[in-house]
């Protein structure tokens, strides 16, 4: 019996590492984790699977065709789950170049490498192979007061990040329609949970609160996001990879819409309970309004009905239970946080890890 071999790109990032940890724990698959280790990639997020022989890490750039061809030839995967991306909207506003390169050129390069490999497989393996592209609800643009995005919503991306992800989604679908590559696509709402890099809203607020720093709320704090606990997203990804219909798109969301102000208030309340300030003043006193993000999308919400009806997925965590787990994780993992914040991890990486090396 041979077990399944899967490529996961971006498996050292926030969602990718949650997916890898879950797949190693819950399947017998071999995972080839392909990651460039940018500022957002972190091998410490993979510490629990580092010694597992079914987890093989390769530091490689998805824009590097020769490196990808060599990995396909060496490992002969049964499929690809593609998460590698530049992912932070604020960074895309200040420096869009990396987003064009990784999200668009990188996805193109990976598609071409996958197509070359897939084209040489026998008929049975050509049929069972999957290329799963992991994307965001931000490609759909911004909603008004009502309604939710679904698989039929027209694309209307508004930031360099969402435009580059939209372009990558179009490329993946084009490779299916033009070349027959068996793809599935998922578009998910905002994730949160452990190991989240502290430049995104939820980890940033937790860590600023604990450090006694201001909690910077963009604009009026009335923008709305639809939050999903990261392990629920990982479970949805596995469900779609295994059972999704070829050529189809599935929207993934937690049905947990909150304004940013509601999110920050919920975090302050949890921290007041779990790690109260010494002066007993509430953490909410640290809230600060700052200049709004340019082009800030007003509201995102996902209708995940297709995924629920067709494949039986639904989230296990509510926003309250997931947020509590998340705050508890940051309180009990100060070493991970300290390394990420101090740059110590990056220095270690530079000293010990050369591109192309396999751990
Ligand atoms: P992340 O920024 O935490 O991780 C991205 C990973 O990709 C990092 O490990 C990084 O080192 C790696 N990477 C970046 N450029 C690379 C390159 N050129 N070659 C190889 N590896 C590279 O991102 P995330 O939040 O884990 O998001 C993962 C995916 O899910 C992205 O495609 C993102 O668009 C999508 N997504 C994210 C969210 C969210 O809320 N975070 C929601 C929906 C969809
Ligand atoms: P973010 O975590 O960057 O995710 P995205 O932009 O992909 O939705 O931001 C989530 C929301 O929080 C978004 O409306 C912007 C807002 N925000 C703040 O108000 N302050 C902050 O410091 C950050 C990082 C985000």
PDB file of N, CA, C and O in Angstrom, residues 245-302:
ATOM      1  N   UNK A 245     -15.733  18.683  -6.467  1.00  0.00           N
ATOM      2  CA  UNK A 245     -15.856  18.341  -7.891  1.00  0.00           C
ATOM      3  C   UNK A 245     -14.840  19.135  -8.708  1.00  0.00           C
ATOM      4  O   UNK A 245     -14.672  20.338  -8.500  1.00  0.00           O
ATOM      5  N   UNK A 246     -14.196  18.468  -9.649  1.00  0.00           N
ATOM      6  CA  UNK A 246     -13.153  19.099 -10.462  1.00  0.00           C
ATOM      7  C   UNK A 246     -13.731  20.301 -11.218  1.00  0.00           C
ATOM      8  O   UNK A 246     -14.828  20.234 -11.770  1.00  0.00           O
ATOM      9  N   UNK A 247     -12.977  21.390 -11.195  1.00  0.00           N
ATOM     10  CA  UNK A 247     -13.390  22.605 -11.904  1.00  0.00           C
ATOM     11  C   UNK A 247     -14.277  23.508 -11.069  1.00  0.00           C
ATOM     12  O   UNK A 247     -14.601  24.618 -11.492  1.00  0.00           O
ATOM     13  N   UNK A 248     -14.661  23.035  -9.881  1.00  0.00           N
ATOM     14  CA  UNK A 248     -15.607  23.809  -9.059  1.00  0.00           C
ATOM     15  C   UNK A 248     -14.894  24.720  -8.060  1.00  0.00           C
ATOM     16  O   UNK A 248     -13.749  24.473  -7.671  1.00  0.00           O
ATOM     17  N   UNK A 249     -15.648  25.732  -7.649  1.00  0.00           N
ATOM     18  CA  UNK A 249     -15.201  26.638  -6.586  1.00  0.00           C
ATOM     19  C   UNK A 249     -16.097  26.445  -5.369  1.00  0.00           C
ATOM     20  O   UNK A 249     -17.305  26.213  -5.516  1.00  0.00           O
ATOM     21  N   UNK A 250     -15.500  26.525  -4.185  1.00  0.00           N
ATOM     22  CA  UNK A 250     -16.266  26.438  -2.923  1.00  0.00           C
ATOM     23  C   UNK A 250     -15.900  27.632  -2.045  1.00  0.00           C
ATOM     24  O   UNK A 250     -14.716  27.873  -1.787  1.00  0.00           O
ATOM     25  N   UNK A 251     -16.911  28.357  -1.595  1.00  0.00           N
ATOM     26  CA  UNK A 251     -16.686  29.455  -0.653  1.00  0.00           C
ATOM     27  C   UNK A 251     -16.681  28.894   0.767  1.00  0.00           C
ATOM     28  O   UNK A 251     -17.503  28.042   1.119  1.00  0.00           O
ATOM     29  N   UNK A 252     -15.749  29.397   1.589  1.00  0.00           N
ATOM     30  CA  UNK A 252     -15.584  28.910   2.964  1.00  0.00           C
ATOM     31  C   UNK A 252     -15.704  30.100   3.910  1.00  0.00           C
ATOM     32  O   UNK A 252     -15.025  31.120   3.702  1.00  0.00           O
ATOM     33  N   UNK A 253     -16.548  29.973   4.942  1.00  0.00           N
ATOM     34  CA  UNK A 253     -16.688  31.078   5.892  1.00  0.00           C
ATOM     35  C   UNK A 253     -17.276  30.600   7.200  1.00  0.00           C
ATOM     36  O   UNK A 253     -17.864  29.508   7.277  1.00  0.00           O
ATOM     37  N   UNK A 254     -17.108  31.413   8.226  1.00  0.00           N
ATOM     38  CA  UNK A 254     -17.497  31.000   9.575  1.00  0.00           C
ATOM     39  C   UNK A 254     -18.853  31.505  10.018  1.00  0.00           C
ATOM     40  O   UNK A 254     -19.287  31.232  11.134  1.00  0.00           O
ATOM     41  N   UNK A 255     -19.539  32.273   9.147  1.00  0.00           N
ATOM     42  CA  UNK A 255     -20.825  32.845   9.522  1.00  0.00           C
ATOM     43  C   UNK A 255     -20.686  33.609  10.837  1.00  0.00           C
ATOM     44  O   UNK A 255     -21.491  33.462  11.748  1.00  0.00           O
ATOM     45  N   UNK A 256     -19.618  34.397  10.937  1.00  0.00           N
ATOM     46  CA  UNK A 256     -19.329  35.115  12.186  1.00  0.00           C
ATOM     47  C   UNK A 256     -18.908  36.549  11.833  1.00  0.00           C
ATOM     48  O   UNK A 256     -17.749  36.918  11.970  1.00  0.00           O
ATOM     49  N   UNK A 257     -19.886  37.326  11.366  1.00  0.00           N
ATOM     50  CA  UNK A 257     -19.584  38.716  11.005  1.00  0.00           C
ATOM     51  C   UNK A 257     -19.430  39.564  12.260  1.00  0.00           C
ATOM     52  O   UNK A 257     -20.268  39.510  13.166  1.00  0.00           O
ATOM     53  N   UNK A 258     -18.379  40.356  12.299  1.00  0.00           N
ATOM     54  CA  UNK A 258     -18.160  41.285  13.410  1.00  0.00           C
ATOM     55  C   UNK A 258     -17.549  42.572  12.855  1.00  0.00           C
ATOM     56  O   UNK A 258     -16.736  42.526  11.932  1.00  0.00           O
ATOM     57  N   UNK A 259     -17.920  43.708  13.452  1.00  0.00           N
ATOM     58  CA  UNK A 259     -17.162  44.923  13.148  1.00  0.00           C
ATOM     59  C   UNK A 259     -15.801  44.800  13.817  1.00  0.00           C
ATOM     60  O   UNK A 259     -15.639  44.054  14.800  1.00  0.00           O
ATOM     61  N   UNK A 260     -14.830  45.567  13.313  1.00  0.00           N
ATOM     62  CA  UNK A 260     -13.509  45.530  13.942  1.00  0.00           C
ATOM     63  C   UNK A 260     -13.597  45.959  15.405  1.00  0.00           C
ATOM     64  O   UNK A 260     -12.893  45.424  16.264  1.00  0.00           O
ATOM     65  N   UNK A 261     -14.483  46.925  15.673  1.00  0.00           N
ATOM     66  CA  UNK A 261     -14.646  47.383  17.061  1.00  0.00           C
ATOM     67  C   UNK A 261     -15.157  46.238  17.943  1.00  0.00           C
ATOM     68  O   UNK A 261     -14.674  46.063  19.084  1.00  0.00           O
ATOM     69  N   UNK A 262     -16.105  45.451  17.427  1.00  0.00           N
ATOM     70  CA  UNK A 262     -16.600  44.312  18.212  1.00  0.00           C
ATOM     71  C   UNK A 262     -15.480  43.305  18.491  1.00  0.00           C
ATOM     72  O   UNK A 262     -15.406  42.737  19.583  1.00  0.00           O
ATOM     73  N   UNK A 263     -14.624  43.103  17.497  1.00  0.00           N
ATOM     74  CA  UNK A 263     -13.513  42.158  17.673  1.00  0.00           C
ATOM     75  C   UNK A 263     -12.571  42.666  18.764  1.00  0.00           C
ATOM     76  O   UNK A 263     -12.191  41.925  19.691  1.00  0.00           O
ATOM     77  N   UNK A 264     -12.211  43.948  18.682  1.00  0.00           N
ATOM     78  CA  UNK A 264     -11.268  44.503  19.659  1.00  0.00           C
ATOM     79  C   UNK A 264     -11.896  44.493  21.054  1.00  0.00           C
ATOM     80  O   UNK A 264     -11.237  44.129  22.041  1.00  0.00           O
ATOM     81  N   UNK A 265     -13.171  44.832  21.152  1.00  0.00           N
ATOM     82  CA  UNK A 265     -13.832  44.808  22.466  1.00  0.00           C
ATOM     83  C   UNK A 265     -13.871  43.396  23.044  1.00  0.00           C
ATOM     84  O   UNK A 265     -13.645  43.197  24.244  1.00  0.00           O
ATOM     85  N   UNK A 266     -14.146  42.401  22.175  1.00  0.00           N
ATOM     86  CA  UNK A 266     -14.184  41.009  22.658  1.00  0.00           C
ATOM     87  C   UNK A 266     -12.802  40.584  23.150  1.00  0.00           C
ATOM     88  O   UNK A 266     -12.683  39.896  24.177  1.00  0.00           O
ATOM     89  N   UNK A 267     -11.756  41.006  22.454  1.00  0.00           N
ATOM     90  CA  UNK A 267     -10.395  40.668  22.891  1.00  0.00           C
ATOM     91  C   UNK A 267     -10.074  41.331  24.232  1.00  0.00           C
ATOM     92  O   UNK A 267      -9.487  40.705  25.116  1.00  0.00           O
ATOM     93  N   UNK A 268     -10.468  42.595  24.363  1.00  0.00           N
ATOM     94  CA  UNK A 268     -10.194  43.305  25.623  1.00  0.00           C
ATOM     95  C   UNK A 268     -10.896  42.612  26.788  1.00  0.00           C
ATOM     96  O   UNK A 268     -10.314  42.424  27.867  1.00  0.00           O
ATOM     97  N   UNK A 269     -12.145  42.190  26.568  1.00  0.00           N
ATOM     98  CA  UNK A 269     -12.897  41.513  27.630  1.00  0.00           C
ATOM     99  C   UNK A 269     -12.222  40.198  28.026  1.00  0.00           C
ATOM    100  O   UNK A 269     -12.076  39.883  29.215  1.00  0.00           O
ATOM    101  N   UNK A 270     -11.789  39.425  27.019  1.00  0.00           N
ATOM    102  CA  UNK A 270     -11.114  38.154  27.306  1.00  0.00           C
ATOM    103  C   UNK A 270      -9.809  38.387  28.065  1.00  0.00           C
ATOM    104  O   UNK A 270      -9.498  37.670  29.027  1.00  0.00           O
ATOM    105  N   UNK A 271      -9.046  39.390  27.628  1.00  0.00           N
ATOM    106  CA  UNK A 271      -7.769  39.664  28.301  1.00  0.00           C
ATOM    107  C   UNK A 271      -7.996  40.184  29.718  1.00  0.00           C
ATOM    108  O   UNK A 271      -7.229  39.858  30.635  1.00  0.00           O
ATOM    109  N   UNK A 272      -9.055  40.977  29.906  1.00  0.00           N
ATOM    110  CA  UNK A 272      -9.371  41.449  31.270  1.00  0.00           C
ATOM    111  C   UNK A 272      -9.611  40.259  32.199  1.00  0.00           C
ATOM    112  O   UNK A 272      -9.257  40.283  33.381  1.00  0.00           O
ATOM    113  N   UNK A 273     -10.216  39.188  31.638  1.00  0.00           N
ATOM    114  CA  UNK A 273     -10.496  37.996  32.446  1.00  0.00           C
ATOM    115  C   UNK A 273      -9.233  37.137  32.628  1.00  0.00           C
ATOM    116  O   UNK A 273      -8.935  36.701  33.747  1.00  0.00           O
ATOM    117  N   UNK A 274      -8.488  36.913  31.539  1.00  0.00           N
ATOM    118  CA  UNK A 274      -7.406  35.920  31.569  1.00  0.00           C
ATOM    119  C   UNK A 274      -6.058  36.491  31.995  1.00  0.00           C
ATOM    120  O   UNK A 274      -5.210  35.760  32.498  1.00  0.00           O
ATOM    121  N   UNK A 275      -5.857  37.791  31.761  1.00  0.00           N
ATOM    122  CA  UNK A 275      -4.547  38.394  32.094  1.00  0.00           C
ATOM    123  C   UNK A 275      -4.747  39.857  32.460  1.00  0.00           C
ATOM    124  O   UNK A 275      -4.280  40.763  31.753  1.00  0.00           O
ATOM    125  N   UNK A 276      -5.486  40.137  33.552  1.00  0.00           N
ATOM    126  CA  UNK A 276      -5.849  41.522  33.861  1.00  0.00           C
ATOM    127  C   UNK A 276      -4.632  42.432  34.046  1.00  0.00           C
ATOM    128  O   UNK A 276      -3.583  41.978  34.512  1.00  0.00           O
ATOM    129  N   UNK A 277      -4.798  43.687  33.648  1.00  0.00           N
ATOM    130  CA  UNK A 277      -3.726  44.676  33.844  1.00  0.00           C
ATOM    131  C   UNK A 277      -3.485  44.858  35.344  1.00  0.00           C
ATOM    132  O   UNK A 277      -4.422  44.800  36.136  1.00  0.00           O
ATOM    133  N   UNK A 278      -2.242  45.133  35.682  1.00  0.00           N
ATOM    134  CA  UNK A 278      -1.920  45.280  37.112  1.00  0.00           C
ATOM    135  C   UNK A 278      -2.674  46.434  37.746  1.00  0.00           C
ATOM    136  O   UNK A 278      -3.070  46.378  38.910  1.00  0.00           O
ATOM    137  N   UNK A 279      -2.897  47.502  36.951  1.00  0.00           N
ATOM    138  CA  UNK A 279      -3.602  48.658  37.519  1.00  0.00           C
ATOM    139  C   UNK A 279      -5.116  48.465  37.503  1.00  0.00           C
ATOM    140  O   UNK A 279      -5.866  49.347  37.922  1.00  0.00           O
ATOM    141  N   UNK A 280      -5.556  47.302  37.011  1.00  0.00           N
ATOM    142  CA  UNK A 280      -6.976  46.914  36.993  1.00  0.00           C
ATOM    143  C   UNK A 280      -7.821  47.778  36.059  1.00  0.00           C
ATOM    144  O   UNK A 280      -9.042  47.621  36.018  1.00  0.00           O
ATOM    145  N   UNK A 281      -7.192  48.704  35.341  1.00  0.00           N
ATOM    146  CA  UNK A 281      -7.939  49.415  34.301  1.00  0.00           C
ATOM    147  C   UNK A 281      -8.179  48.420  33.164  1.00  0.00           C
ATOM    148  O   UNK A 281      -7.330  47.570  32.904  1.00  0.00           O
ATOM    149  N   UNK A 282      -9.294  48.511  32.471  1.00  0.00           N
ATOM    150  CA  UNK A 282      -9.556  47.575  31.376  1.00  0.00           C
ATOM    151  C   UNK A 282      -8.633  47.843  30.187  1.00  0.00           C
ATOM    152  O   UNK A 282      -8.175  48.972  29.974  1.00  0.00           O
ATOM    153  N   UNK A 283      -8.365  46.786  29.408  1.00  0.00           N
ATOM    154  CA  UNK A 283      -7.544  46.956  28.192  1.00  0.00           C
ATOM    155  C   UNK A 283      -8.203  47.887  27.173  1.00  0.00           C
ATOM    156  O   UNK A 283      -7.532  48.464  26.323  1.00  0.00           O
ATOM    157  N   UNK A 284      -9.539  48.030  27.268  1.00  0.00           N
ATOM    158  CA  UNK A 284     -10.248  48.894  26.309  1.00  0.00           C
ATOM    159  C   UNK A 284      -9.752  50.337  26.385  1.00  0.00           C
ATOM    160  O   UNK A 284      -9.903  51.100  25.427  1.00  0.00           O
ATOM    161  N   UNK A 285      -9.135  50.707  27.511  1.00  0.00           N
ATOM    162  CA  UNK A 285      -8.619  52.084  27.616  1.00  0.00           C
ATOM    163  C   UNK A 285      -7.456  52.319  26.639  1.00  0.00           C
ATOM    164  O   UNK A 285      -7.073  53.446  26.401  1.00  0.00           O
ATOM    165  N   UNK A 286      -6.896  51.232  26.070  1.00  0.00           N
ATOM    166  CA  UNK A 286      -5.775  51.376  25.126  1.00  0.00           C
ATOM    167  C   UNK A 286      -6.258  51.564  23.677  1.00  0.00           C
ATOM    168  O   UNK A 286      -5.440  51.761  22.775  1.00  0.00           O
ATOM    169  N   UNK A 287      -7.579  51.492  23.447  1.00  0.00           N
ATOM    170  CA  UNK A 287      -8.085  51.642  22.072  1.00  0.00           C
ATOM    171  C   UNK A 287      -7.770  53.038  21.538  1.00  0.00           C
ATOM    172  O   UNK A 287      -7.971  54.033  22.241  1.00  0.00           O
ATOM    173  N   UNK A 288      -7.291  53.098  20.291  1.00  0.00           N
ATOM    174  CA  UNK A 288      -6.912  54.373  19.674  1.00  0.00           C
ATOM    175  C   UNK A 288      -7.390  54.386  18.228  1.00  0.00           C
ATOM    176  O   UNK A 288      -7.142  53.410  17.497  1.00  0.00           O
ATOM    177  N   UNK A 289      -8.031  55.448  17.819  1.00  0.00           N
ATOM    178  CA  UNK A 289      -8.424  55.558  16.404  1.00  0.00           C
ATOM    179  C   UNK A 289      -7.261  56.123  15.602  1.00  0.00           C
ATOM    180  O   UNK A 289      -6.643  57.109  16.018  1.00  0.00           O
ATOM    181  N   UNK A 290      -6.953  55.488  14.473  1.00  0.00           N
ATOM    182  CA  UNK A 290      -5.866  55.969  13.605  1.00  0.00           C
ATOM    183  C   UNK A 290      -6.410  56.154  12.184  1.00  0.00           C
ATOM    184  O   UNK A 290      -7.539  55.750  11.880  1.00  0.00           O
ATOM    185  N   UNK A 291      -5.579  56.769  11.322  1.00  0.00           N
ATOM    186  CA  UNK A 291      -6.004  57.044   9.933  1.00  0.00           C
ATOM    187  C   UNK A 291      -6.442  55.753   9.260  1.00  0.00           C
ATOM    188  O   UNK A 291      -5.858  54.683   9.484  1.00  0.00           O
ATOM    189  N   UNK A 292      -7.466  55.851   8.444  1.00  0.00           N
ATOM    190  CA  UNK A 292      -8.018  54.675   7.782  1.00  0.00           C
ATOM    191  C   UNK A 292      -7.051  54.146   6.723  1.00  0.00           C
ATOM    192  O   UNK A 292      -6.216  54.896   6.196  1.00  0.00           O
ATOM    193  N   UNK A 293      -7.180  52.850   6.414  1.00  0.00           N
ATOM    194  CA  UNK A 293      -6.431  52.215   5.325  1.00  0.00           C
ATOM    195  C   UNK A 293      -6.967  52.764   3.993  1.00  0.00           C
ATOM    196  O   UNK A 293      -8.190  52.813   3.811  1.00  0.00           O
ATOM    197  N   UNK A 294      -6.095  53.158   3.037  1.00  0.00           N
ATOM    198  CA  UNK A 294      -6.602  53.632   1.743  1.00  0.00           C
ATOM    199  C   UNK A 294      -7.413  52.532   1.042  1.00  0.00           C
ATOM    200  O   UNK A 294      -6.988  51.380   1.013  1.00  0.00           O
ATOM    201  N   UNK A 295      -8.586  52.901   0.512  1.00  0.00           N
ATOM    202  CA  UNK A 295      -9.407  51.919  -0.212  1.00  0.00           C
ATOM    203  C   UNK A 295      -9.943  50.805   0.670  1.00  0.00           C
ATOM    204  O   UNK A 295     -10.225  49.714   0.182  1.00  0.00           O
ATOM    205  N   UNK A 296     -10.102  51.079   1.948  1.00  0.00           N
ATOM    206  CA  UNK A 296     -10.490  50.050   2.935  1.00  0.00           C
ATOM    207  C   UNK A 296     -11.850  49.434   2.589  1.00  0.00           C
ATOM    208  O   UNK A 296     -12.879  50.113   2.638  1.00  0.00           O
ATOM    209  N   UNK A 297     -11.876  48.124   2.275  1.00  0.00           N
ATOM    210  CA  UNK A 297     -13.141  47.451   1.970  1.00  0.00           C
ATOM    211  C   UNK A 297     -14.045  47.475   3.195  1.00  0.00           C
ATOM    212  O   UNK A 297     -13.614  47.180   4.312  1.00  0.00           O
ATOM    213  N   UNK A 298     -15.323  47.806   2.954  1.00  0.00           N
ATOM    214  CA  UNK A 298     -16.247  48.022   4.071  1.00  0.00           C
ATOM    215  C   UNK A 298     -16.673  46.719   4.746  1.00  0.00           C
ATOM    216  O   UNK A 298     -16.603  46.584   5.961  1.00  0.00           O
ATOM    217  N   UNK A 299     -17.142  45.798   3.935  1.00  0.00           N
ATOM    218  CA  UNK A 299     -17.714  44.589   4.573  1.00  0.00           C
ATOM    219  C   UNK A 299     -17.469  43.358   3.710  1.00  0.00           C
ATOM    220  O   UNK A 299     -17.624  43.422   2.488  1.00  0.00           O
ATOM    221  N   UNK A 300     -17.063  42.262   4.368  1.00  0.00           N
ATOM    222  CA  UNK A 300     -16.986  40.952   3.715  1.00  0.00           C
ATOM    223  C   UNK A 300     -17.913  40.000   4.471  1.00  0.00           C
ATOM    224  O   UNK A 300     -17.980  40.035   5.706  1.00  0.00           O
ATOM    225  N   UNK A 301     -18.588  39.124   3.721  1.00  0.00           N
ATOM    226  CA  UNK A 301     -19.365  38.049   4.348  1.00  0.00           C
ATOM    227  C   UNK A 301     -19.480  36.923   3.332  1.00  0.00           C
ATOM    228  O   UNK A 301     -19.622  37.175   2.132  1.00  0.00           O
ATOM    229  N   UNK A 302     -19.402  35.687   3.822  1.00  0.00           N
ATOM    230  CA  UNK A 302     -19.401  34.517   2.932  1.00  0.00           C
ATOM    231  C   UNK A 302     -20.638  33.674   3.168  1.00  0.00           C
ATOM    232  O   UNK A 302     -21.019  33.418   4.317  1.00  0.00           O
TER     233      UNK A 302
END
